[in-house]
Short mmCIF file of C-alpha atoms in Angstrom, two decimals:
data_model
loop_
_atom_site.label_atom_id
_atom_site.label_comp_id
_atom_site.label_asym_id
_atom_site.label_seq_id
_atom_site.Cartn_x
_atom_site.Cartn_y
_atom_site.Cartn_z
CA MET M 1470 -21.34 -3.61 57.08
CA LYS M 1471 -19.84 -6.83 55.62
CA ARG M 1472 -18.48 -7.65 59.13
CA TYR M 1473 -22.04 -7.89 60.50
CA ALA M 1474 -23.63 -9.58 57.45
CA ARG M 1475 -24.73 -12.72 59.32
CA GLN M 1476 -26.61 -10.85 61.99
CA ILE M 1477 -28.00 -8.25 59.59
CA THR M 1478 -29.57 -11.20 57.76
CA LEU M 1479 -31.71 -11.89 60.79
CA PRO M 1480 -35.18 -10.50 60.00
CA GLN M 1481 -35.59 -9.46 63.68
CA LEU M 1482 -32.46 -7.25 63.44
CA GLY M 1483 -31.81 -6.18 59.83
CA MET M 1484 -29.94 -3.06 58.81
CA SER M 1485 -32.04 -0.79 61.12
CA GLY M 1486 -31.03 -2.89 64.13
CA GLN M 1487 -27.36 -2.79 63.12
CA GLN M 1488 -27.57 0.98 62.83
CA LYS M 1489 -29.00 1.12 66.33
CA LEU M 1490 -26.09 -0.89 67.61
CA GLN M 1491 -23.64 1.41 65.88
CA ALA M 1492 -25.29 4.48 67.44
CA ALA M 1493 -25.48 2.92 70.93
CA SER M 1494 -23.23 3.32 73.94
CA VAL M 1495 -22.83 0.69 76.68
CA LEU M 1496 -20.83 1.06 79.86
CA VAL M 1497 -19.45 -2.12 81.44
CA ILE M 1498 -18.53 -1.87 85.14
CA GLY M 1499 -15.82 -4.47 85.74
CA ALA M 1500 -13.55 -6.12 83.18
CA GLY M 1501 -13.22 -9.47 84.97
CA GLY M 1502 -14.90 -12.81 84.55
CA LEU M 1503 -18.30 -11.36 83.58
CA GLY M 1504 -17.02 -8.25 81.85
CA CYS M 1505 -14.62 -9.96 79.47
CA PRO M 1506 -17.19 -12.10 77.56
CA ALA M 1507 -19.70 -9.26 77.66
CA LEU M 1508 -17.16 -6.90 76.17
CA LEU M 1509 -16.11 -9.37 73.48
CA TYR M 1510 -19.66 -9.87 72.20
CA LEU M 1511 -20.64 -6.20 72.42
CA ALA M 1512 -17.58 -5.30 70.37
CA GLY M 1513 -18.27 -8.16 67.93
CA ALA M 1514 -21.89 -7.04 67.53
CA GLY M 1515 -20.73 -3.57 66.56
CA VAL M 1516 -21.89 -1.47 69.55
CA GLY M 1517 -20.44 1.91 68.54
CA HIS M 1518 -19.29 3.20 71.90
CA ILE M 1519 -18.18 0.96 74.76
CA GLY M 1520 -16.94 2.16 78.11
CA ILE M 1521 -14.88 -0.02 80.50
CA VAL M 1522 -14.55 0.83 84.23
CA ASP M 1523 -11.99 -1.19 86.18
CA PHE M 1524 -9.21 -0.12 88.49
CA ASP M 1525 -7.61 -3.58 88.81
CA ILE M 1526 -4.60 -5.04 87.02
CA VAL M 1527 -4.31 -8.38 85.16
CA ALA M 1528 -2.90 -11.18 87.26
CA LEU M 1529 -2.06 -14.75 86.35
CA HIS M 1530 -4.93 -16.26 88.31
CA ASN M 1531 -7.41 -14.16 86.22
CA LEU M 1532 -6.55 -15.93 82.97
CA HIS M 1533 -8.54 -19.09 83.45
CA ARG M 1534 -11.82 -17.13 83.26
CA GLN M 1535 -10.97 -13.62 81.96
CA VAL M 1536 -10.59 -14.70 78.36
CA LEU M 1537 -9.89 -11.24 76.95
CA TYR M 1538 -6.35 -11.20 78.36
CA THR M 1539 -3.08 -12.96 77.55
CA MET M 1540 0.15 -13.66 79.43
CA GLN M 1541 1.54 -10.46 78.01
CA ASP M 1542 -1.16 -8.43 79.82
CA ILE M 1543 -0.11 -9.51 83.32
CA GLY M 1544 0.58 -6.35 85.39
CA ARG M 1545 -1.37 -4.07 83.01
CA PRO M 1546 -4.52 -2.17 83.96
CA LYS M 1547 -7.44 -4.32 82.90
CA ALA M 1548 -9.41 -1.45 81.34
CA LEU M 1549 -6.46 -0.45 79.12
CA ALA M 1550 -5.63 -4.03 78.10
CA ALA M 1551 -9.30 -4.70 77.31
CA GLN M 1552 -9.52 -1.51 75.26
CA GLN M 1553 -6.48 -2.55 73.18
CA HIS M 1554 -7.83 -6.05 72.49
CA LEU M 1555 -11.32 -4.85 71.59
CA GLU M 1556 -10.08 -2.16 69.23
CA ALA M 1557 -7.78 -4.72 67.58
CA ARG M 1558 -10.75 -7.03 67.01
CA ASN M 1559 -13.02 -4.30 65.71
CA PRO M 1560 -11.40 -1.01 64.64
CA ASP M 1561 -14.84 0.39 63.63
CA ILE M 1562 -15.93 0.97 67.30
CA HIS M 1563 -14.84 3.43 69.95
CA VAL M 1564 -13.69 2.01 73.28
CA HIS M 1565 -13.18 4.22 76.34
CA ALA M 1566 -11.10 2.98 79.31
CA TYR M 1567 -11.61 4.33 82.85
CA THR M 1568 -8.90 3.01 85.21
CA GLN M 1569 -10.15 4.62 88.42
CA ARG M 1570 -12.18 2.90 91.10
CA LEU M 1571 -15.84 3.68 90.60
CA ASP M 1572 -17.25 6.02 93.25
CA LEU M 1573 -20.37 8.08 93.53
CA GLU M 1574 -18.92 11.12 91.70
CA GLY M 1575 -17.58 8.93 88.92
CA ALA M 1576 -20.96 7.20 88.51
CA LEU M 1577 -22.88 10.44 88.35
CA THR M 1578 -20.44 11.74 85.74
CA LEU M 1579 -20.16 8.65 83.55
CA PHE M 1580 -23.61 7.05 83.59
CA PRO M 1581 -25.44 9.90 81.80
CA GLN M 1582 -23.06 9.45 78.85
CA TYR M 1583 -24.23 5.87 78.16
CA ASP M 1584 -27.48 4.28 77.06
CA VAL M 1585 -27.13 0.98 78.95
CA ILE M 1586 -25.05 0.05 82.06
CA ILE M 1587 -23.79 -3.49 82.62
CA ASP M 1588 -22.97 -4.51 86.20
CA ALA M 1589 -20.10 -7.01 85.92
CA THR M 1590 -18.76 -6.32 89.42
CA ASP M 1591 -17.88 -8.72 92.17
CA ASN M 1592 -18.49 -6.79 95.34
CA PHE M 1593 -21.65 -5.59 97.08
CA ASN M 1594 -20.62 -1.97 97.75
CA THR M 1595 -20.15 -1.27 94.06
CA ARG M 1596 -23.26 -3.30 93.09
CA TYR M 1597 -25.53 -1.14 95.31
CA LEU M 1598 -23.78 2.05 94.17
CA VAL M 1599 -24.35 1.14 90.47
CA ASN M 1600 -27.96 0.15 91.11
CA ASP M 1601 -28.88 3.23 93.11
CA CYS M 1602 -27.24 5.59 90.57
CA CYS M 1603 -29.04 3.83 87.71
CA ALA M 1604 -32.37 4.11 89.61
CA TRP M 1605 -31.79 7.80 90.25
CA LEU M 1606 -30.74 8.51 86.64
CA GLN M 1607 -33.37 6.05 85.23
CA LYS M 1608 -30.78 4.14 83.24
CA PRO M 1609 -31.37 0.50 82.29
CA LEU M 1610 -29.02 -1.81 84.16
CA VAL M 1611 -28.10 -5.35 83.12
CA TYR M 1612 -27.18 -7.24 86.30
CA GLY M 1613 -25.21 -10.49 86.46
CA SER M 1614 -23.58 -12.42 89.20
CA VAL M 1615 -21.89 -15.82 89.77
CA SER M 1616 -21.30 -17.90 92.89
CA GLN M 1617 -19.36 -21.13 92.59
CA LEU M 1618 -21.55 -23.17 90.15
CA GLU M 1619 -24.55 -20.81 89.86
CA GLY M 1620 -25.18 -17.65 87.95
CA GLN M 1621 -27.96 -15.07 87.57
CA VAL M 1622 -28.94 -12.33 85.13
CA THR M 1623 -31.78 -9.77 85.05
CA VAL M 1624 -32.53 -6.31 83.73
CA PHE M 1625 -33.28 -3.49 86.21
CA ASP M 1626 -35.26 -0.76 84.53
CA THR M 1627 -38.14 1.29 85.90
CA PRO M 1628 -39.97 0.03 87.94
CA TYR M 1629 -37.42 -2.71 88.74
CA ASN M 1630 -34.14 -2.46 90.63
CA TYR M 1631 -31.68 -4.55 92.62
CA ARG M 1632 -33.23 -3.60 95.93
CA ASP M 1633 -36.48 -5.32 94.89
CA LEU M 1634 -34.56 -8.58 95.23
CA PHE M 1635 -32.09 -7.64 97.95
CA PRO M 1636 -33.26 -4.53 99.90
CA GLU M 1637 -30.05 -4.20 101.90
CA PRO M 1638 -26.44 -5.40 101.52
CA PRO M 1639 -25.70 -8.72 103.24
CA ALA M 1640 -23.63 -8.71 106.42
CA PRO M 1641 -19.92 -8.73 105.45
CA GLY M 1642 -18.49 -12.20 104.92
CA THR M 1643 -21.90 -14.02 104.75
CA ILE M 1644 -21.60 -14.53 100.97
CA ALA M 1645 -18.27 -15.71 99.50
CA ASP M 1646 -16.85 -14.00 96.46
CA CYS M 1647 -14.72 -15.73 93.79
CA GLU M 1648 -11.58 -15.25 95.86
CA GLN M 1649 -13.07 -17.03 98.80
CA GLY M 1650 -15.55 -19.49 97.29
CA GLY M 1651 -13.92 -20.19 93.93
CA VAL M 1652 -15.49 -20.27 90.45
CA LEU M 1653 -15.26 -22.55 87.43
CA GLY M 1654 -14.02 -20.41 84.53
CA VAL M 1655 -16.81 -21.26 82.06
CA LEU M 1656 -19.56 -20.00 84.38
CA PRO M 1657 -18.83 -16.26 84.18
CA GLY M 1658 -18.33 -16.80 80.44
CA ILE M 1659 -21.94 -18.04 80.14
CA VAL M 1660 -23.38 -15.36 82.40
CA GLY M 1661 -21.41 -12.49 80.85
CA THR M 1662 -22.56 -13.60 77.37
CA VAL M 1663 -26.18 -13.50 78.54
CA GLN M 1664 -25.57 -9.96 79.90
CA ALA M 1665 -24.29 -8.88 76.47
CA THR M 1666 -27.37 -10.45 74.93
CA GLU M 1667 -29.69 -8.47 77.20
CA ALA M 1668 -27.85 -5.22 76.40
CA ILE M 1669 -28.18 -5.88 72.65
CA LYS M 1670 -31.91 -6.58 73.11
CA LEU M 1671 -32.35 -3.29 74.97
CA VAL M 1672 -30.50 -1.34 72.31
CA THR M 1673 -32.19 -2.91 69.25
CA GLY M 1674 -35.62 -3.67 70.62
CA ILE M 1675 -35.54 -7.32 69.53
CA GLY M 1676 -36.96 -9.99 71.87
CA THR M 1677 -38.16 -9.42 75.44
CA PRO M 1678 -35.53 -8.18 77.94
CA LEU M 1679 -35.45 -9.87 81.37
CA ARG M 1680 -37.27 -7.07 83.15
CA GLY M 1681 -38.97 -8.44 86.32
CA GLN M 1682 -37.49 -11.89 85.64
CA LEU M 1683 -34.32 -13.32 87.19
CA TRP M 1684 -32.71 -15.89 84.89
CA ALA M 1685 -30.87 -18.47 87.03
CA TYR M 1686 -28.46 -21.12 85.79
CA ASN M 1687 -26.93 -24.08 87.57
CA LEU M 1688 -23.79 -25.38 85.87
CA SER M 1689 -23.66 -28.68 87.73
CA ASN M 1690 -26.80 -30.07 86.00
CA GLN M 1691 -27.28 -27.49 83.23
CA SER M 1692 -30.65 -26.44 84.66
CA THR M 1693 -32.18 -22.98 84.19
CA TYR M 1694 -35.23 -21.41 85.67
CA MET M 1695 -36.95 -18.00 85.90
CA ILE M 1696 -37.92 -16.17 89.07
CA GLN M 1697 -40.59 -13.52 88.68
CA TYR M 1698 -40.33 -10.47 90.96
CA ALA M 1699 -42.33 -7.33 91.47
CA GLY M 1700 -41.02 -3.85 90.83
CA SER M 1701 -41.25 -1.27 93.56
CA ALA M 1702 -40.40 1.75 91.47
CA TRP M 1703 -37.93 2.67 94.21
CA ARG M 1704 -35.41 5.39 93.57
CA PRO M 1705 -33.55 7.88 95.80
CA GLU M 1706 -35.80 10.82 96.59
CA SER M 1707 -33.05 13.27 95.60
CA GLU M 1708 -29.36 13.45 94.77
CA ALA M 1709 -28.76 14.41 98.41
CA ALA M 1710 -30.53 11.20 99.50
CA LEU M 1711 -28.35 9.21 97.09
CA ARG M 1712 -25.25 10.81 98.56
CA THR M 1713 -26.37 9.97 102.05
CA LEU M 1714 -26.83 6.32 101.09
CA HIS M 1715 -23.25 6.09 99.79
CA THR M 1716 -21.38 8.14 102.36
CA PRO M 1717 -18.93 5.91 104.25
CA LYS M 1718 -20.10 5.30 107.76
CA ALA M 1719 -16.64 4.75 109.26
CA SER M 1720 -13.46 6.58 108.55
CA TYR M 1721 -10.38 4.74 107.28
CA THR M 1722 -7.65 5.74 104.81
CA ILE M 1723 -6.83 4.04 101.54
CA ILE M 1724 -3.04 4.07 100.93
CA ASP M 1725 -0.82 3.25 97.99
CA GLY M 1726 2.39 1.21 97.91
CA ALA M 1727 4.67 4.07 98.86
CA GLN M 1728 2.53 5.04 101.84
CA TYR M 1729 2.35 1.42 102.88
CA HIS M 1730 6.16 1.12 103.03
CA ALA M 1731 6.47 4.43 104.84
CA LEU M 1732 3.92 3.38 107.51
CA ARG M 1733 5.40 -0.13 107.69
CA ALA M 1734 8.71 1.40 108.74
CA LEU M 1735 7.18 3.13 111.72
CA GLU M 1736 7.72 1.47 115.10
CA ASP M 1737 4.05 1.29 116.23
CA THR M 1738 2.47 -0.16 113.09
CA LEU M 1739 0.61 -3.47 112.80
CA VAL M 1740 -0.03 -5.11 109.43
CA VAL M 1741 -3.06 -7.43 109.38
CA ASP M 1742 -3.60 -9.86 106.51
CA VAL M 1743 -7.30 -10.74 106.12
CA ARG M 1744 -6.78 -13.44 103.44
CA GLN M 1745 -7.21 -17.17 104.06
CA PRO M 1746 -3.94 -18.91 105.16
CA HIS M 1747 -3.68 -20.92 101.95
CA GLU M 1748 -3.63 -17.93 99.64
CA LEU M 1749 -0.44 -16.99 97.79
CA PRO M 1750 1.89 -15.22 98.09
CA ALA M 1751 2.51 -16.33 101.60
CA SER M 1752 1.81 -13.71 104.24
CA THR M 1753 4.55 -11.61 105.75
CA ALA M 1754 2.10 -9.63 107.88
CA ASP M 1755 2.35 -9.22 111.63
CA LEU M 1756 -1.01 -10.92 112.06
CA GLN M 1757 -3.10 -13.12 109.80
CA LEU M 1758 -6.78 -12.85 110.61
CA PRO M 1759 -9.20 -14.00 107.87
CA LEU M 1760 -12.03 -11.59 107.21
CA ALA M 1761 -14.67 -14.10 108.24
CA GLU M 1762 -13.04 -14.39 111.69
CA LEU M 1763 -12.68 -10.70 112.08
CA GLU M 1764 -16.35 -10.14 111.30
CA LYS M 1765 -17.41 -12.46 114.11
CA GLN M 1766 -15.53 -10.48 116.75
CA LEU M 1767 -13.31 -7.40 116.50
CA PRO M 1768 -9.93 -8.20 117.97
CA ALA M 1769 -8.03 -6.26 120.61
CA LEU M 1770 -5.10 -4.69 118.73
CA ALA M 1771 -2.36 -2.69 120.46
CA ALA M 1772 -0.88 -0.44 117.74
CA LYS M 1773 -1.01 3.19 116.76
CA HIS M 1774 -1.39 2.42 113.04
CA ILE M 1775 -3.22 -0.60 111.67
CA ILE M 1776 -2.72 -1.51 107.98
CA ILE M 1777 -5.12 -4.03 106.48
CA ILE M 1778 -4.00 -5.99 103.43
CA CYS M 1779 -5.51 -8.70 101.21
CA GLN M 1780 -5.05 -9.96 97.70
CA ARG M 1781 -6.63 -7.12 95.70
CA GLY M 1782 -7.73 -4.49 98.21
CA ILE M 1783 -11.42 -5.43 98.35
CA ARG M 1784 -11.61 -7.51 101.50
CA SER M 1785 -9.20 -5.17 103.18
CA GLU M 1786 -11.62 -2.25 102.73
CA ARG M 1787 -14.39 -4.29 104.32
CA ALA M 1788 -12.12 -5.14 107.20
CA ALA M 1789 -10.90 -1.53 107.55
CA ALA M 1790 -14.48 -0.25 107.77
CA LEU M 1791 -15.13 -2.63 110.66
CA LEU M 1792 -11.96 -1.84 112.52
CA ALA M 1793 -12.40 1.89 112.03
CA GLN M 1794 -15.40 1.67 114.37
CA GLN M 1795 -12.97 0.85 117.18
CA TYR M 1796 -9.57 2.22 116.15
CA PRO M 1797 -8.69 5.80 115.00
CA ARG M 1798 -5.87 5.06 112.48
CA VAL M 1799 -6.80 2.30 110.10
CA TYR M 1800 -5.49 1.95 106.59
CA SER M 1801 -6.37 -0.30 103.62
CA LEU M 1802 -3.77 -1.05 100.93
CA ARG M 1803 -5.14 -0.03 97.52
CA GLY M 1804 -4.90 -2.93 95.05
CA GLY M 1805 -3.74 -5.29 97.78
CA LEU M 1806 -0.61 -7.45 97.63
CA GLU M 1807 -0.90 -7.69 93.85
CA ALA M 1808 -0.18 -3.95 93.67
CA LEU M 1809 3.08 -4.47 95.58
CA GLN M 1810 4.38 -7.12 93.18
CA PRO M 1811 7.31 -5.90 91.03
#
């Protein structure tokens, strides 16, 4: 316990609190800008079992804010790279890496194995999935998000949940993510650290967790404020209702790199890049149509097969879901252009 001597000295924590941390299990969804600082401090605090869910790979443009990784990690799965770094920092803990994209089946399998869930994601589909599964399973959820110069953290635990603040997902493209709107690297560091703090409070019982309170932070003037909100005690009526909520409404196919090249070689295939024109690498698609433009009006496309690409495969899925309402053979490239890089 010498490693944790300085925090064990805290009268609010003590040896009993450290033992609670050692016995605890925390699952972090997303090992990006929010997940990296959260993971570092959870491991440093001695949380005995840490799970990491992330299907993405480390890229150069991640390094300014995802401080867990080094240049040597570029091209590696984030979950595996994070696992290696955390175990090197603290060999007394157990770190579990899950490199698959989180879906409903994965959530229903993984979440019951952990005491606390941390939402460190950057897309709304996963955010609502995580919230709804936590509400159904009655698991405490530490939520965090960042947008440009502002960040938020709260704890969703019965009777509180994400839908108390945002009942339905926003219309696609109305809120910019980090790829579109940008982010200063220190902001997710601050927010992710606060998320780790809330998880530690939940596990040990020290302090007052942010239940029913949304902590908001503005980096530009270092201001913070609290927003009180009411809990609705909402949860899916049944597992069947949960499944209905998260069944895709439109049918499109997610393809890997090999399938992409095979389809690309066909005569009647159109590749649509939904990134912004300034994003790198430069587009070699047949058509560049930023997601925000596509969402305003579905284009008329004359092709048997339509492949949607973007940087990491997130925007392309949103675009594919829209186009699948009008076209029968729509594909989204898993992992985006980054997955095609040698």
